[in-house]
Coordinates of C-alpha atoms and ligand atoms in Angstrom, one line a residue:
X115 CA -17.9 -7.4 -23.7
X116 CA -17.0 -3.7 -24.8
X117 CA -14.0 -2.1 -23.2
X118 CA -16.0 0.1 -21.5
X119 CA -17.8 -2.3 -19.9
X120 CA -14.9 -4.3 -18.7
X121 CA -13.0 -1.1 -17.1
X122 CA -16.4 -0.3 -15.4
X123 CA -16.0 -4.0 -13.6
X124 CA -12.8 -3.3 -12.3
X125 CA -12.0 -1.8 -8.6
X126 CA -8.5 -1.3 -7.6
X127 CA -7.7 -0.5 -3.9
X128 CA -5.3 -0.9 -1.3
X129 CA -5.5 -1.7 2.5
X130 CA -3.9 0.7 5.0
X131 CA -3.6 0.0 8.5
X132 CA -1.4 -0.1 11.8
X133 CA 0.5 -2.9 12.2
X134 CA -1.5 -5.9 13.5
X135 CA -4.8 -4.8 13.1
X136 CA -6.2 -7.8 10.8
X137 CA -5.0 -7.1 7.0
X138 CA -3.4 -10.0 6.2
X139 CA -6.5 -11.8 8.2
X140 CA -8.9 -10.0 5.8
X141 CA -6.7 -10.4 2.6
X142 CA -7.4 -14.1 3.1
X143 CA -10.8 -14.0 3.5
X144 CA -10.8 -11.7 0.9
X145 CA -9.2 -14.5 -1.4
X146 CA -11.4 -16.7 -0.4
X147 CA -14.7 -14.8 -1.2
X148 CA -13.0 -14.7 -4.6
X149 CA -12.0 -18.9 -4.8
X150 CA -8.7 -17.8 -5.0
X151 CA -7.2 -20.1 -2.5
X152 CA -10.3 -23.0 -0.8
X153 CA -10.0 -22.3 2.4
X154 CA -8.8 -19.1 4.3
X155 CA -5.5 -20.1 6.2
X156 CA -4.9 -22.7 3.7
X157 CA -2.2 -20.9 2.3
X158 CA -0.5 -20.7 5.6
X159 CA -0.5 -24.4 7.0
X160 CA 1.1 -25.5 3.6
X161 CA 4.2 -27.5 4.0
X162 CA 4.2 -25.7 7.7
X163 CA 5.6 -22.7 6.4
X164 CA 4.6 -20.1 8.6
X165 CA 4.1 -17.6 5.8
X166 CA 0.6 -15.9 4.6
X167 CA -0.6 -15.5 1.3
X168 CA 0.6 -11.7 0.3
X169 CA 4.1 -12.2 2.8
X170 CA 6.9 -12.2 0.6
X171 CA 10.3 -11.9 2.2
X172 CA 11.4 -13.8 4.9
X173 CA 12.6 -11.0 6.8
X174 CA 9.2 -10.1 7.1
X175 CA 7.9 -13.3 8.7
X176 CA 11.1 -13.3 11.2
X177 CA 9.7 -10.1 12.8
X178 CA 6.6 -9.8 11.9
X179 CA 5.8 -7.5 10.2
X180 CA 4.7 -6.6 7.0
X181 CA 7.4 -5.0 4.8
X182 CA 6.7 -5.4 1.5
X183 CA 3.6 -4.3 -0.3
X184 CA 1.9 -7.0 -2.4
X185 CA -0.3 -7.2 -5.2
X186 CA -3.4 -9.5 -5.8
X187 CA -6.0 -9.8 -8.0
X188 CA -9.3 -12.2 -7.6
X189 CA -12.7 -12.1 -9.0
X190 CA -15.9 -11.2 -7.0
X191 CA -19.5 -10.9 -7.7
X192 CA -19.1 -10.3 -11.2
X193 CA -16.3 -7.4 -10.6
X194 CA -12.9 -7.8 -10.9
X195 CA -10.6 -6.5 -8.6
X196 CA -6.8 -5.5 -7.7
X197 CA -5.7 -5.1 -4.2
X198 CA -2.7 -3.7 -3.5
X199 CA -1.9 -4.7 0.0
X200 CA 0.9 -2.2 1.5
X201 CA 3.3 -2.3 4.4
X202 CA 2.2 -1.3 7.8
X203 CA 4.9 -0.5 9.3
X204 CA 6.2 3.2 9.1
X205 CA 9.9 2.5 8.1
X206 CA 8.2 1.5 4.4
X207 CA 6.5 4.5 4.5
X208 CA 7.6 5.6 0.8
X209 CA 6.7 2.3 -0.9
X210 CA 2.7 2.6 0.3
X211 CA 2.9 6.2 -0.6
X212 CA 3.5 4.7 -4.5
X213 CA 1.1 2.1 -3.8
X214 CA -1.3 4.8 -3.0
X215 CA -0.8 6.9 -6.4
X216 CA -1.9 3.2 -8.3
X217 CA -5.2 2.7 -7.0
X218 CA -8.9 4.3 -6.9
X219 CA -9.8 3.7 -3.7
X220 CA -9.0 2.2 -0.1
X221 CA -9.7 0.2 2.5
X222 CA -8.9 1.5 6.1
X223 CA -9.2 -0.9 8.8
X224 CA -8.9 -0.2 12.7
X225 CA -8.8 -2.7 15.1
X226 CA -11.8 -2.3 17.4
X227 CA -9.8 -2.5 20.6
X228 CA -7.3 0.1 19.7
X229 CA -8.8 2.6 17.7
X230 CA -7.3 4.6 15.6
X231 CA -3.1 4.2 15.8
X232 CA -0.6 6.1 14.5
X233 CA 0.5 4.7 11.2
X234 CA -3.4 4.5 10.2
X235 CA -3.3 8.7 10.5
X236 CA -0.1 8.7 8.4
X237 CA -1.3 6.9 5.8
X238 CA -5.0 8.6 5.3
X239 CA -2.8 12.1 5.7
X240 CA -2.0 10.3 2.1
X241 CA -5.2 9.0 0.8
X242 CA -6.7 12.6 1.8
X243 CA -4.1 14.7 -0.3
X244 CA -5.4 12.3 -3.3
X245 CA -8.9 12.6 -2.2
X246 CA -8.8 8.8 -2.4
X247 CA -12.6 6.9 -1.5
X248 CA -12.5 5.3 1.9
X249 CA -14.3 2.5 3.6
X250 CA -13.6 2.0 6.8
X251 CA -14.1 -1.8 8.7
X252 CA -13.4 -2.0 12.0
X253 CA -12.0 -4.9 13.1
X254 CA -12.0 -7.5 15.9
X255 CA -15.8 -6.9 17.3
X256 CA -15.4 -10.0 19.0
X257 CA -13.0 -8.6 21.5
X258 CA -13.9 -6.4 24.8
X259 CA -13.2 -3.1 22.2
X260 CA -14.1 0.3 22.3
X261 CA -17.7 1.7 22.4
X262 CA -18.7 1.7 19.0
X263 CA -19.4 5.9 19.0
X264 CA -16.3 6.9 20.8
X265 CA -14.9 5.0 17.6
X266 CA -16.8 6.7 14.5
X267 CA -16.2 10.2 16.9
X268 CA -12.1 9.2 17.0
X269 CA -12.4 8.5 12.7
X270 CA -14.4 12.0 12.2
X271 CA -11.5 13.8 14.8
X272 CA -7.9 12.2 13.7
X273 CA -8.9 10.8 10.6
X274 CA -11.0 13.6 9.5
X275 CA -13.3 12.2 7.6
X276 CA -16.9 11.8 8.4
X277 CA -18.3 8.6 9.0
X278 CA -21.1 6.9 7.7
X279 CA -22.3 3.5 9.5
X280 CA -23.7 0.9 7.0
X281 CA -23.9 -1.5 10.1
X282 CA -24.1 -1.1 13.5
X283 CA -22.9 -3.9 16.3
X284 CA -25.2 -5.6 18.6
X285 CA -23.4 -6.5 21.5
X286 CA -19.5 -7.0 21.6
X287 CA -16.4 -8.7 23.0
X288 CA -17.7 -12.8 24.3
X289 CA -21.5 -11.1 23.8
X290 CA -20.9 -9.9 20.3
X291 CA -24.7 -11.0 18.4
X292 CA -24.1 -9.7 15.1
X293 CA -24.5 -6.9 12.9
X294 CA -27.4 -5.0 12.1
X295 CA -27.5 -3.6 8.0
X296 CA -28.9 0.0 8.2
X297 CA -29.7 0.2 4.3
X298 CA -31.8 -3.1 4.5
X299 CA -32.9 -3.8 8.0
X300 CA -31.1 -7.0 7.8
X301 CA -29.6 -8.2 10.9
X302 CA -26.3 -10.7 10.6
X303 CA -26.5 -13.0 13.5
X304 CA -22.6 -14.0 14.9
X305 CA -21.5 -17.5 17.1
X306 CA -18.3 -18.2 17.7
X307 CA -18.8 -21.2 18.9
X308 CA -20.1 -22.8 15.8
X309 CA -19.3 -20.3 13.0
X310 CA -22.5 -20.3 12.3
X311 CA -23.8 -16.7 10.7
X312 CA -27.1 -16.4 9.5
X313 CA -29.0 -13.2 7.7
X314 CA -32.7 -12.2 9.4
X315 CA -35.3 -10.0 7.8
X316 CA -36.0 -7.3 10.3
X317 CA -39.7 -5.2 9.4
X318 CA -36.8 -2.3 11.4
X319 CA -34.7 -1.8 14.3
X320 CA -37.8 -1.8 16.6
X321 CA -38.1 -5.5 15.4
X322 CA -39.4 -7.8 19.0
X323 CA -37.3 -10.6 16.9
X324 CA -33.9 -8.9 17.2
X325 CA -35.1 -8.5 21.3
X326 CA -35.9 -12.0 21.6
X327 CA -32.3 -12.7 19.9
X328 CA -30.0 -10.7 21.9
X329 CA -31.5 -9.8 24.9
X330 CA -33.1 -6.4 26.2
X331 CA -30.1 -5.0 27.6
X332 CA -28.0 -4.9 23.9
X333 CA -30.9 -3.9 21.8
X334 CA -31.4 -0.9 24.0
X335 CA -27.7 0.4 23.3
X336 CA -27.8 -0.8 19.9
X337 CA -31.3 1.5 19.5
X338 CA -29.4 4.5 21.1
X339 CA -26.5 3.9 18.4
X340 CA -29.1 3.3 15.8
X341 CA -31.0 6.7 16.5
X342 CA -27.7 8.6 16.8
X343 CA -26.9 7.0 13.2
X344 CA -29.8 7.6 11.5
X345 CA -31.1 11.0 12.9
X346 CA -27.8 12.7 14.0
X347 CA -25.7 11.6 11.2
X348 CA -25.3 12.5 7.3
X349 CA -26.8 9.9 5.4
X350 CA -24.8 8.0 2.7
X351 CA -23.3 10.7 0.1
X352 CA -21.7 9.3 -2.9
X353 CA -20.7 12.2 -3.8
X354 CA -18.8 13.1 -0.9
X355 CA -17.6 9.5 -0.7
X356 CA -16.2 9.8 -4.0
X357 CA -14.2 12.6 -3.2
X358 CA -12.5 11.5 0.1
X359 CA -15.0 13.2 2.6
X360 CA -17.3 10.7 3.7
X361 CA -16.7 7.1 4.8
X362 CA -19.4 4.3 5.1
X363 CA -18.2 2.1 8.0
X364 CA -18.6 -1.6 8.7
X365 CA -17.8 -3.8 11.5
X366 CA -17.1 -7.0 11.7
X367 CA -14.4 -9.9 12.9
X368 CA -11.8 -10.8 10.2
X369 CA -10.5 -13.7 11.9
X370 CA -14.1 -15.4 11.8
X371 CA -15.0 -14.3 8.6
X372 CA -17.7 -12.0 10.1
X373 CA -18.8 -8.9 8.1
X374 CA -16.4 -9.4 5.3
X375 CA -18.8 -10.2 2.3
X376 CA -20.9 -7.1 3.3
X377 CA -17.3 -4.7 3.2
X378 CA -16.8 -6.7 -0.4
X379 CA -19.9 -6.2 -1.6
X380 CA -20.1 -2.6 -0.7
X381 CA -16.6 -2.5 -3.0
X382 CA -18.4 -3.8 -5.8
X383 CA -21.5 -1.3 -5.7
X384 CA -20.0 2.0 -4.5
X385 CA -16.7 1.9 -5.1
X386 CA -15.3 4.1 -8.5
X387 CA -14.1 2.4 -11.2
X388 CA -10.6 3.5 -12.9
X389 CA -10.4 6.8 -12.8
X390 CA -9.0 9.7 -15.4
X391 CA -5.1 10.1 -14.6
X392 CA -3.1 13.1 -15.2
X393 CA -0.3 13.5 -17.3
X394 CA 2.2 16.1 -18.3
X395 CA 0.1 16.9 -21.2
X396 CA -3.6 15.8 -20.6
X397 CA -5.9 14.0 -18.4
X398 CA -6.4 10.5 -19.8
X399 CA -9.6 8.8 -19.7
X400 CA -9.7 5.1 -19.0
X401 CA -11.8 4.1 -21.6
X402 CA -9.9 5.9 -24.1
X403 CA -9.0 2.6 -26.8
X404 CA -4.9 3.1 -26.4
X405 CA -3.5 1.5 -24.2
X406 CA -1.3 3.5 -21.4
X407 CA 0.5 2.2 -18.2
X408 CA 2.5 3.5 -15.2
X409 CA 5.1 1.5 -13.2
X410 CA 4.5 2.4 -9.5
X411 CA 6.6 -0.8 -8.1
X412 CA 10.1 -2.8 -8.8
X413 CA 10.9 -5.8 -7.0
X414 CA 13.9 -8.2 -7.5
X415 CA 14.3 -11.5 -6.7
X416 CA 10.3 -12.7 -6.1
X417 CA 11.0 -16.0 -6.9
X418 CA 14.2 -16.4 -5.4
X419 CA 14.8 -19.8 -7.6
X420 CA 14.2 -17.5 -10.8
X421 CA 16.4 -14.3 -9.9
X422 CA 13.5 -11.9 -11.6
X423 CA 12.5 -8.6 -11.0
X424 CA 9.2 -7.7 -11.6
X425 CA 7.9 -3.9 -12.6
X426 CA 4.3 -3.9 -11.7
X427 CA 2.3 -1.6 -13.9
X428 CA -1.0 0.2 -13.5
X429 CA -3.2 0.0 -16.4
X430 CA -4.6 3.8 -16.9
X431 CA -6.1 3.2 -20.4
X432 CA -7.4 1.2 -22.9
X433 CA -6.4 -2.5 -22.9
X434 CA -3.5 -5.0 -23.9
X435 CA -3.3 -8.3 -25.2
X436 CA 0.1 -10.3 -24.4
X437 CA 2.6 -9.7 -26.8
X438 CA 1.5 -6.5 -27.9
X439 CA 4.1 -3.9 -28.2
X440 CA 4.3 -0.5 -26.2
X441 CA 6.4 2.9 -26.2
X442 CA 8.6 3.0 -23.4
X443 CA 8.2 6.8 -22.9
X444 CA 11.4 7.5 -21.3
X445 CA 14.1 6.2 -23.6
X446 CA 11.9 5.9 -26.6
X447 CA 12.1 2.3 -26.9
X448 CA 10.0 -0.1 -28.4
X449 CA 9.2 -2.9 -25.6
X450 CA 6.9 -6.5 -25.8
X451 CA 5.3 -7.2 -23.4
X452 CA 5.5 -11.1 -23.5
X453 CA 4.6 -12.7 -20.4
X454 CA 2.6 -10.6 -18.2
X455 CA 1.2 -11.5 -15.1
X456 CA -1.2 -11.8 -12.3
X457 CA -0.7 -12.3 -8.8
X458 CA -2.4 -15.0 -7.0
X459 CA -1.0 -15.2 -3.7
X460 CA 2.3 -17.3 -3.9
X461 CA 1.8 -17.8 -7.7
X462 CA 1.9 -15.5 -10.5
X463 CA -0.3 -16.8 -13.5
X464 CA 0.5 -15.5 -17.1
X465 CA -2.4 -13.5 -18.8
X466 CA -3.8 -12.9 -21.9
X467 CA -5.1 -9.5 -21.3
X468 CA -5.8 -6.9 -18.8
X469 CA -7.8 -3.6 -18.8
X470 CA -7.6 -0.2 -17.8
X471 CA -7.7 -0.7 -13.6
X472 CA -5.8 -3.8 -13.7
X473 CA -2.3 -4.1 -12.0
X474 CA 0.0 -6.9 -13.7
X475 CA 3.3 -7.4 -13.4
X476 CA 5.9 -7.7 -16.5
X477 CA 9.6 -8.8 -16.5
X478 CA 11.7 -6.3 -16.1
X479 CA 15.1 -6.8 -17.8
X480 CA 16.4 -3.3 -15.9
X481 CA 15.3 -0.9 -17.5
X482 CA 12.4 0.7 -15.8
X483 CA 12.6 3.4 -13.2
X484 CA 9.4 3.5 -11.1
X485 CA 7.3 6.0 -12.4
X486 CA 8.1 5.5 -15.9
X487 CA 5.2 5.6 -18.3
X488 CA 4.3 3.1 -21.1
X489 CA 2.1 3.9 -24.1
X490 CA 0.6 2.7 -27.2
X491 CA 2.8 5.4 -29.1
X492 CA 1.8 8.6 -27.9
X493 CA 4.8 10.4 -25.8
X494 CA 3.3 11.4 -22.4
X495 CA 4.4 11.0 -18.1
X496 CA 1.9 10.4 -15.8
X497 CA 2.1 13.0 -13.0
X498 CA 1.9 12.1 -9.1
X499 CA 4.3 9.5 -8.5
X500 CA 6.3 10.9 -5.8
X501 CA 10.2 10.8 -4.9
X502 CA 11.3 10.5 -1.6
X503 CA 14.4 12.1 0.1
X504 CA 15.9 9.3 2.5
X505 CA 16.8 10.2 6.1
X506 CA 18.7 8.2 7.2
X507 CA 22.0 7.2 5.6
X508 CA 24.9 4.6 6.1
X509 CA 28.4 3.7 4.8
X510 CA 28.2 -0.3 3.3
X511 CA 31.2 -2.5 3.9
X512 CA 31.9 -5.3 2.2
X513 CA 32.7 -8.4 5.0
X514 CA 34.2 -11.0 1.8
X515 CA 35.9 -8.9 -1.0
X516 CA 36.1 -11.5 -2.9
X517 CA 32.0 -10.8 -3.2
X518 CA 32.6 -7.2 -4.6
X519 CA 30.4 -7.8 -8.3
X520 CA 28.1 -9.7 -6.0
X521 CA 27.3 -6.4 -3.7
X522 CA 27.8 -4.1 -6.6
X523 CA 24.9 -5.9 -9.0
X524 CA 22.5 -6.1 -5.6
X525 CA 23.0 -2.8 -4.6
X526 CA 22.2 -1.7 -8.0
X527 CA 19.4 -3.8 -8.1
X528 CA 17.4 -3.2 -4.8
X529 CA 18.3 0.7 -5.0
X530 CA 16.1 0.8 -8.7
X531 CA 13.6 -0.8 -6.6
X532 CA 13.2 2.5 -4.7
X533 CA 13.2 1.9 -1.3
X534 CA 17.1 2.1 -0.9
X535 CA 19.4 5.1 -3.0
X536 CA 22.6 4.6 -3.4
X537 CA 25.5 7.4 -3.4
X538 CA 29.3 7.6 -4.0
X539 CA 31.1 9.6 -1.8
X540 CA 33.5 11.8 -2.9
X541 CA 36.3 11.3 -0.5
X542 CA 36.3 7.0 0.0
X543 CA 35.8 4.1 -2.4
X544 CA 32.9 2.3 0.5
X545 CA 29.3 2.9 -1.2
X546 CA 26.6 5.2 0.9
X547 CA 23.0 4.0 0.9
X548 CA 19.8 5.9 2.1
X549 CA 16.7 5.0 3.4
X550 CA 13.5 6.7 4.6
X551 CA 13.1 4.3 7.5
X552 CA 16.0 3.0 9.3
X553 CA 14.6 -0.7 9.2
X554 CA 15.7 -0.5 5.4
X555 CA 18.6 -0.7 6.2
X556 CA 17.8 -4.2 7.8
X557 CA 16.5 -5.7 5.2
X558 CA 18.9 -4.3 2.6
X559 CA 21.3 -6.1 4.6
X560 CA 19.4 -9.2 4.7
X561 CA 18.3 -9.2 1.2
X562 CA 22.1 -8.8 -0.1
X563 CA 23.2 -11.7 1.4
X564 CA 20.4 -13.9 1.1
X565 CA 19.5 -13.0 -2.2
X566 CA 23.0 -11.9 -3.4
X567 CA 25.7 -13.7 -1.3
X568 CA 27.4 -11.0 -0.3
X569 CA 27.6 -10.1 3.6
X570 CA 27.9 -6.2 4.7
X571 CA 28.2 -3.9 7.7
X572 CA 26.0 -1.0 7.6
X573 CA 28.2 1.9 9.8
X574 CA 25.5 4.8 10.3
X575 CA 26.0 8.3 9.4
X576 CA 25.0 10.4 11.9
X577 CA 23.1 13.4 9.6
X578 CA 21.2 16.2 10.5
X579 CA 19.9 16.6 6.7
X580 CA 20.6 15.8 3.3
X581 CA 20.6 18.5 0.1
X582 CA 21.1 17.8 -3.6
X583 CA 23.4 21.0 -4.6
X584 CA 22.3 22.8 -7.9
X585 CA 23.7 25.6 -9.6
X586 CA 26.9 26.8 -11.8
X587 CA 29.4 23.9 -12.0
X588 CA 32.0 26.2 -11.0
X589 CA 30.6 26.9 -7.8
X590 CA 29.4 23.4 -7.1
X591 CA 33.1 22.5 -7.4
X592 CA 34.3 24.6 -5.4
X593 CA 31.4 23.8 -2.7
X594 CA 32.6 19.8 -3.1
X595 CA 35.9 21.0 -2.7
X596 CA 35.5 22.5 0.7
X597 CA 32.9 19.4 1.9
X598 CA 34.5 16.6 0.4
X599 CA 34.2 14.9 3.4
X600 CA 30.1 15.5 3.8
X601 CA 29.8 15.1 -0.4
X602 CA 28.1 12.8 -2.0
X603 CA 27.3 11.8 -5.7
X604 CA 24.1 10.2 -6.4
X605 CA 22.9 7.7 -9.2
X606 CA 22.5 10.5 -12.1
X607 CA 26.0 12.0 -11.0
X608 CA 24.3 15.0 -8.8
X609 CA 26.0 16.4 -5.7
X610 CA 24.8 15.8 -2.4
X611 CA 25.5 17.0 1.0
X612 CA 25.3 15.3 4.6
X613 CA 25.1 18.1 6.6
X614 CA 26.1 16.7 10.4
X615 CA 24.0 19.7 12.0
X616 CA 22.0 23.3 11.5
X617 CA 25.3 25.3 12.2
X618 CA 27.1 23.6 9.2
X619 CA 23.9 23.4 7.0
X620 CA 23.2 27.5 7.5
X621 CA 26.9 28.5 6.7
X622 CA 26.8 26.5 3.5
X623 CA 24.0 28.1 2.7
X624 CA 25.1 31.6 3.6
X625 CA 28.5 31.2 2.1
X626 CA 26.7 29.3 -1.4
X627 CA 23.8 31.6 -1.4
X628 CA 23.9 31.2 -5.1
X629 CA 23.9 27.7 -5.1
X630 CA 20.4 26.0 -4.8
X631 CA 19.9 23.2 -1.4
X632 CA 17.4 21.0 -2.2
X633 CA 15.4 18.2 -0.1
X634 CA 14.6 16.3 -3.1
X635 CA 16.7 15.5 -6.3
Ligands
G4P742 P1 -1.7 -7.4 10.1 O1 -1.5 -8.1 8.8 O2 -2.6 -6.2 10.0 O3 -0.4 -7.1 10.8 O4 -2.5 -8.3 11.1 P2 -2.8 -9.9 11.0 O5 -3.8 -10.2 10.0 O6 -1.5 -10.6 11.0 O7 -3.5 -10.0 12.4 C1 -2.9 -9.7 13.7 C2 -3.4 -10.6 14.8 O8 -4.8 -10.2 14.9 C3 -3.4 -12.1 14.4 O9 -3.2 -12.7 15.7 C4 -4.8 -12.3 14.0 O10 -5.2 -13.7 14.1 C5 -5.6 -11.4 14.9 N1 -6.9 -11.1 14.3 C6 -7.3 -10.7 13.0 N2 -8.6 -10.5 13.0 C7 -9.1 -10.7 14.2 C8 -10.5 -10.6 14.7 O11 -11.4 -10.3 14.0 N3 -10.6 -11.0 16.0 C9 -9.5 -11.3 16.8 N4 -9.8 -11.7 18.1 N5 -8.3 -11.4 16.3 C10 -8.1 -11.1 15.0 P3 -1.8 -13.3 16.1 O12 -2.0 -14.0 17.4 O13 -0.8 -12.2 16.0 O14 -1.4 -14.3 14.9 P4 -2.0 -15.7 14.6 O15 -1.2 -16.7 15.4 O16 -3.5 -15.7 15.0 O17 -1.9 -15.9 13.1

């Protein structure tokens, strides 16, 4: 097959959502579809661990929540795709926000019941400032939910996006019948009881079958959703889908495998393929023949047996064959890439080659940053991958001393990961970390000693802001001088202040005004 033809199979997405609306349901019947695992919860009856397929860290499972973001990659229906699953929960914001910048589309899914929740508006605020393609599945039809308009009218109003409904419900909560396929007057008979679903010809919605099926009373507020669909709403646009401004919507149940193929078949017809990328110098094409990569993810200690860190790369460009050798653009160096890898729930598998659109992961022997490009030779950065200023920060103490190269390696570790930054204050030997959400902090703490061995109290810094100081080293002296207490340095060596409130914050700035006070490094 040509290279253009394989990149034109490919769809990468991710799956945004509130916490506990079905994703780690649907990733599994996603697998599924594509024979990744036999049977959907399979994965997490084995040896009656109480882990899911794309939960990593045991933290995770002890509150659960999802905390880290995930990749898999599964075949379907000819197309090959790469699904980035990403945290729900709002303390990881920053790692989805990266998560978001390596795919080409995404998967919003909103649990019938509850509508749209907070994290969900978050997270398309994202997917909107990319003008990333959205399908929308709403979740959990078999529950006592919401009335299916009020639903699409809450997308069009918080979400801001206008919706397009490829199916319509019949019925819901304990009388949920099925789904009804607008584009070919198909209707998708549900059971719970029995599982059973079946697919029904329908000559339209005015079909006596679908009557004698559900029952006068549901067809008659199905027909009123069905005229408001087709007569008061925008028909399907793929224009405007591709450009973040219309959504097709499905519904369905995730937990009974209900309306699942139909979202992964709409993947595979209307979602893009790999898109151009933007770098400092030019917009690359995918098909372009040389290969070119961005890492948008570091994680350490995956296989906890192994003590690896994985950088997982996007593919922009061109293709790679293991072994090949690329341009590490950053330092210049020549790297192989020897073993990389797919994700298959629990198990990585090592591959021969992967195509523009495809997310692998490679070893990382520490020395990639996130965000660092990789090329065939040509000296380029993609653009886009953003940095994030942490919020909240807190002074580590080591509980066993005798564990110091132990804390000092895993804090180094988890803060090139990219969810933790680590300072050194000017005026005490204890290490500062910062976080963007304050459950970091928790899991930093549980990661160094499980992963690490070494045990730490997190003492909080009560800050009002952070700044990264720029300017003449003179006068940066002098500032660190005066605020030794407040200073810190971060990992390149720049100076940063913890301003405890406004007051302090606007005399520094008054008194510095030549001094720049940055929110970002
Ligand atoms: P998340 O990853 O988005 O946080 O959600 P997850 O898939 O873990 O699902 C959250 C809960 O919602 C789970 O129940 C799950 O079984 C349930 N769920 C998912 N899809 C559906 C659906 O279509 N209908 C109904 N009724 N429930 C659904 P749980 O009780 O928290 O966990 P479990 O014991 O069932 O695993």
């Amino acid at each position: 097959m040509s290279l253009s033809s394989e990149i034109a199979l490919r769809r990468t997405f991710a799956i945004v959502s509130h916490p506990d609306a079905g994703k780690t349901t649907l990733t599994e019947k996603f697998l599924w579809y594509g024979k990744v695992i036999r049977e959907a919860g399979h994965v997490r009856a084995k040896a009656n661990k109480s882990y899911t397929v794309s939960d990593w860290m045991k933290i995770e499972q002890q509150r659960g929540i999802s905390v880290s973001s995930s990749v898999l990659n599964f075949p379907f229906e000819g197309c090959y795709f790469n699904l980035v699953d990403t945290p729900g929960h709002q303390d990881f914001c920053e790692d989805t926000y990266r998560a978001l910048t390596a795919v080409d589309a995404a998967l919003v899914l909103i649990d019938s019941v509850n509508g749209v929740e907070k994290q969900t508006v978050k997270l398309m605020d994202v997917c909107r400032m990319r003008h990333t393609p959205i399908i929308t599945f709403i979740n959990k039809m078999d529950l006592d939910g919401r009335d299916v308009l009020d639903l699409l009218d809450e997308i069009e109003k918080i979400l801001q996006i206008q919706t397009c409904p490829f199916t319509l419900p019949i019925g819901y909560g304990k009388l949920f019948k099925g789904v009804y396929s607008i584009a070919d007057n198909t209707f998708n008979t549900f059971s719970k009881e029995d599982g059973k679903q079946e697919i029904l010809q329908m000559s339209g919605a005015d079909d006596p079958k679908l009557v004698e099926l559900c029952g006068e009373e549901y067809i008659k507020e199905f027909k009123n959703r069905y005229d408001v669909a087709t007569q008061a709403m925008d028909p399907f646009d793929r224009e405007k889908y591709l450009t973040g401004k219309q959504c097709p919507v499905f519904f369905g149940s995730a937990v009974n495998n209900f309306g699942v193929r139909q979202l992964l078949n709409a993947f595979a017809n209307i979602a893009p393929p790999p898109a151009p990328r933007e770098s400092d110098t030019r917009v690359v094409e995918p098909t372009e023949n040389a290969f070119s990569a961005f890492i948008f993810k570091i994680q350490a200690n995956m296989d906890p047996r192994h003590r690896d860190r994985t950088a997982f790369l996007r593919i922009c460009s061109g293709s790679f064959e293991r072994g090949n050798k690329v341009l590490h653009c950053r330092t210049g160096r020549e790297i192989r890439l020897a073993a990389p890898t797919s994700f298959l729930a629990q198990d990585k598998e090592v591959i021969d080659k992967a195509y523009a659109g495809d997310i692998v992961g490679i070893n990382d022997p520490g020395i990639f940053n996130i965000g660092d490009t990789l090329t065939e030779g040509e000296k380029f950065k993609f653009s886009g991958i953003p940095d994030f200023a942490p919020e909240f920060f807190a002074r580590v103490t080591l509980l066993n001393p005798l564990k110091s190269k132990q804390l000092g390696k895993g804090l180094a570790q988890l803060s090139e990961e990219g969810a933790t930054q680590l300072f050194s204050a000017l005026s005490s030997a204890f290490p500062v970390i910062g976080v963007v959400g304050e459950l970091q902090f928790d899991v930093l703490k549980h990661r160094l000693e499980n992963e690490y061995g070494a045990e730490v109290q997190l003492d909080k810094i009560s800050v009002f802001c952070a700044r990264w100081i720029s300017g003449e080293q003179k006068r940066q002296e002098d500032f660190a001088k005066e605020y030794k207490g407040d200073c810190l340095q971060d990992k390149h060596g720049s100076l940063v202040c913890l301003f405890p409130n406004e007051y302090r914050l606007n005399l520094a700035v008054k008194n510095y005004s030549e001094l720049g006070f940055s929110k970002v490094s």
